[in-house]
């Protein structure tokens, strides 16, 4: 079965695909250059580069979300002062 509306890409179509690829690359570069304020998020990104998904347990995402939330919550942690 063939698509009756399928047409070969014109030069304009090829340029559009190349522009999209360039935007994708620019998006990746921008994300790499953007500083992530939460150090737990930075650590998660680094750890996930090393640990394949197959080795991550069922609580992986929840664990990282909870750690990230601890730093995002405003307020003081009174027990942290006692550790010094």
PDB file of C-alpha atoms in Angstrom:
ATOM      1  CA  UNK A   1       0.000   0.000   0.000  1.00  0.00           C
ATOM      2  CA  UNK A   2       1.411   3.402  -0.917  1.00  0.00           C
ATOM      3  CA  UNK A   3       0.517   6.859   0.218  1.00  0.00           C
ATOM      4  CA  UNK A   4      -0.857   8.806  -2.726  1.00  0.00           C
ATOM      5  CA  UNK A   5       0.115  12.105  -1.100  1.00  0.00           C
ATOM      6  CA  UNK A   6       3.725  11.122  -0.476  1.00  0.00           C
ATOM      7  CA  UNK A   7       6.108  13.343  -2.387  1.00  0.00           C
ATOM      8  CA  UNK A   8       9.884  13.482  -2.406  1.00  0.00           C
ATOM      9  CA  UNK A   9      11.381  16.171  -0.233  1.00  0.00           C
ATOM     10  CA  UNK A  10      12.107  19.370  -2.048  1.00  0.00           C
ATOM     11  CA  UNK A  11      15.184  21.402  -1.181  1.00  0.00           C
ATOM     12  CA  UNK A  12      12.964  23.436   1.129  1.00  0.00           C
ATOM     13  CA  UNK A  13      11.917  20.261   2.960  1.00  0.00           C
ATOM     14  CA  UNK A  14      15.545  19.225   3.457  1.00  0.00           C
ATOM     15  CA  UNK A  15      16.368  22.644   4.880  1.00  0.00           C
ATOM     16  CA  UNK A  16      13.477  22.369   7.308  1.00  0.00           C
ATOM     17  CA  UNK A  17      14.787  19.023   8.556  1.00  0.00           C
ATOM     18  CA  UNK A  18      18.306  20.436   8.907  1.00  0.00           C
ATOM     19  CA  UNK A  19      16.940  23.463  10.793  1.00  0.00           C
ATOM     20  CA  UNK A  20      15.053  21.173  13.162  1.00  0.00           C
ATOM     21  CA  UNK A  21      18.207  19.134  13.797  1.00  0.00           C
ATOM     22  CA  UNK A  22      20.158  22.327  14.453  1.00  0.00           C
ATOM     23  CA  UNK A  23      17.510  23.471  16.937  1.00  0.00           C
ATOM     24  CA  UNK A  24      17.702  20.113  18.695  1.00  0.00           C
ATOM     25  CA  UNK A  25      21.477  20.422  19.018  1.00  0.00           C
ATOM     26  CA  UNK A  26      21.199  24.011  20.256  1.00  0.00           C
ATOM     27  CA  UNK A  27      18.638  22.890  22.841  1.00  0.00           C
ATOM     28  CA  UNK A  28      21.012  20.206  24.119  1.00  0.00           C
ATOM     29  CA  UNK A  29      23.934  22.636  24.289  1.00  0.00           C
ATOM     30  CA  UNK A  30      21.796  25.190  26.136  1.00  0.00           C
ATOM     31  CA  UNK A  31      20.715  22.586  28.686  1.00  0.00           C
ATOM     32  CA  UNK A  32      24.331  21.563  29.232  1.00  0.00           C
ATOM     33  CA  UNK A  33      25.414  25.168  29.750  1.00  0.00           C
ATOM     34  CA  UNK A  34      22.566  26.031  32.131  1.00  0.00           C
ATOM     35  CA  UNK A  35      23.533  25.762  35.770  1.00  0.00           C
ATOM     36  CA  UNK A  36      21.226  23.609  37.838  1.00  0.00           C
ATOM     37  CA  UNK A  37      20.781  25.180  41.263  1.00  0.00           C
ATOM     38  CA  UNK A  38      19.779  22.029  43.153  1.00  0.00           C
ATOM     39  CA  UNK A  39      22.939  19.995  43.898  1.00  0.00           C
ATOM     40  CA  UNK A  40      20.873  16.816  44.290  1.00  0.00           C
ATOM     41  CA  UNK A  41      19.527  17.244  40.759  1.00  0.00           C
ATOM     42  CA  UNK A  42      23.081  17.712  39.490  1.00  0.00           C
ATOM     43  CA  UNK A  43      24.127  14.559  41.348  1.00  0.00           C
ATOM     44  CA  UNK A  44      21.164  12.623  39.940  1.00  0.00           C
ATOM     45  CA  UNK A  45      22.087  13.586  36.384  1.00  0.00           C
ATOM     46  CA  UNK A  46      25.674  12.474  36.977  1.00  0.00           C
ATOM     47  CA  UNK A  47      24.687   9.185  38.635  1.00  0.00           C
ATOM     48  CA  UNK A  48      22.160   8.365  35.905  1.00  0.00           C
ATOM     49  CA  UNK A  49      24.942   8.707  33.343  1.00  0.00           C
ATOM     50  CA  UNK A  50      26.742   5.850  35.099  1.00  0.00           C
ATOM     51  CA  UNK A  51      23.897   3.576  36.198  1.00  0.00           C
ATOM     52  CA  UNK A  52      21.919   1.890  33.402  1.00  0.00           C
ATOM     53  CA  UNK A  53      18.124   1.846  33.721  1.00  0.00           C
ATOM     54  CA  UNK A  54      18.158  -1.937  34.038  1.00  0.00           C
ATOM     55  CA  UNK A  55      20.100  -1.638  37.310  1.00  0.00           C
ATOM     56  CA  UNK A  56      17.824   0.999  38.868  1.00  0.00           C
ATOM     57  CA  UNK A  57      15.408  -0.303  41.455  1.00  0.00           C
ATOM     58  CA  UNK A  58      11.672   0.368  41.698  1.00  0.00           C
ATOM     59  CA  UNK A  59      12.142   3.242  44.172  1.00  0.00           C
ATOM     60  CA  UNK A  60      14.788   5.056  42.111  1.00  0.00           C
ATOM     61  CA  UNK A  61      12.689   8.029  40.982  1.00  0.00           C
ATOM     62  CA  UNK A  62      10.941   8.431  44.320  1.00  0.00           C
ATOM     63  CA  UNK A  63      14.272   8.432  46.159  1.00  0.00           C
ATOM     64  CA  UNK A  64      15.697  11.211  43.995  1.00  0.00           C
ATOM     65  CA  UNK A  65      12.485  13.268  44.063  1.00  0.00           C
ATOM     66  CA  UNK A  66      12.447  13.164  47.878  1.00  0.00           C
ATOM     67  CA  UNK A  67      16.080  14.233  48.112  1.00  0.00           C
ATOM     68  CA  UNK A  68      15.507  17.063  45.632  1.00  0.00           C
ATOM     69  CA  UNK A  69      12.441  18.197  47.604  1.00  0.00           C
ATOM     70  CA  UNK A  70      14.421  18.473  50.852  1.00  0.00           C
ATOM     71  CA  UNK A  71      16.545  21.215  49.314  1.00  0.00           C
ATOM     72  CA  UNK A  72      13.648  22.963  47.611  1.00  0.00           C
ATOM     73  CA  UNK A  73      11.535  23.264  50.760  1.00  0.00           C
ATOM     74  CA  UNK A  74      11.948  26.587  52.537  1.00  0.00           C
ATOM     75  CA  UNK A  75      12.690  26.598  56.216  1.00  0.00           C
ATOM     76  CA  UNK A  76      15.310  25.539  58.682  1.00  0.00           C
ATOM     77  CA  UNK A  77      16.249  22.053  59.786  1.00  0.00           C
ATOM     78  CA  UNK A  78      16.800  22.312  63.555  1.00  0.00           C
ATOM     79  CA  UNK A  79      18.523  18.938  63.787  1.00  0.00           C
ATOM     80  CA  UNK A  80      21.160  20.010  61.257  1.00  0.00           C
ATOM     81  CA  UNK A  81      22.520  22.626  63.694  1.00  0.00           C
ATOM     82  CA  UNK A  82      23.183  19.987  66.334  1.00  0.00           C
ATOM     83  CA  UNK A  83      25.559  18.089  64.029  1.00  0.00           C
ATOM     84  CA  UNK A  84      28.246  20.794  64.117  1.00  0.00           C
TER      85      UNK A  84
END
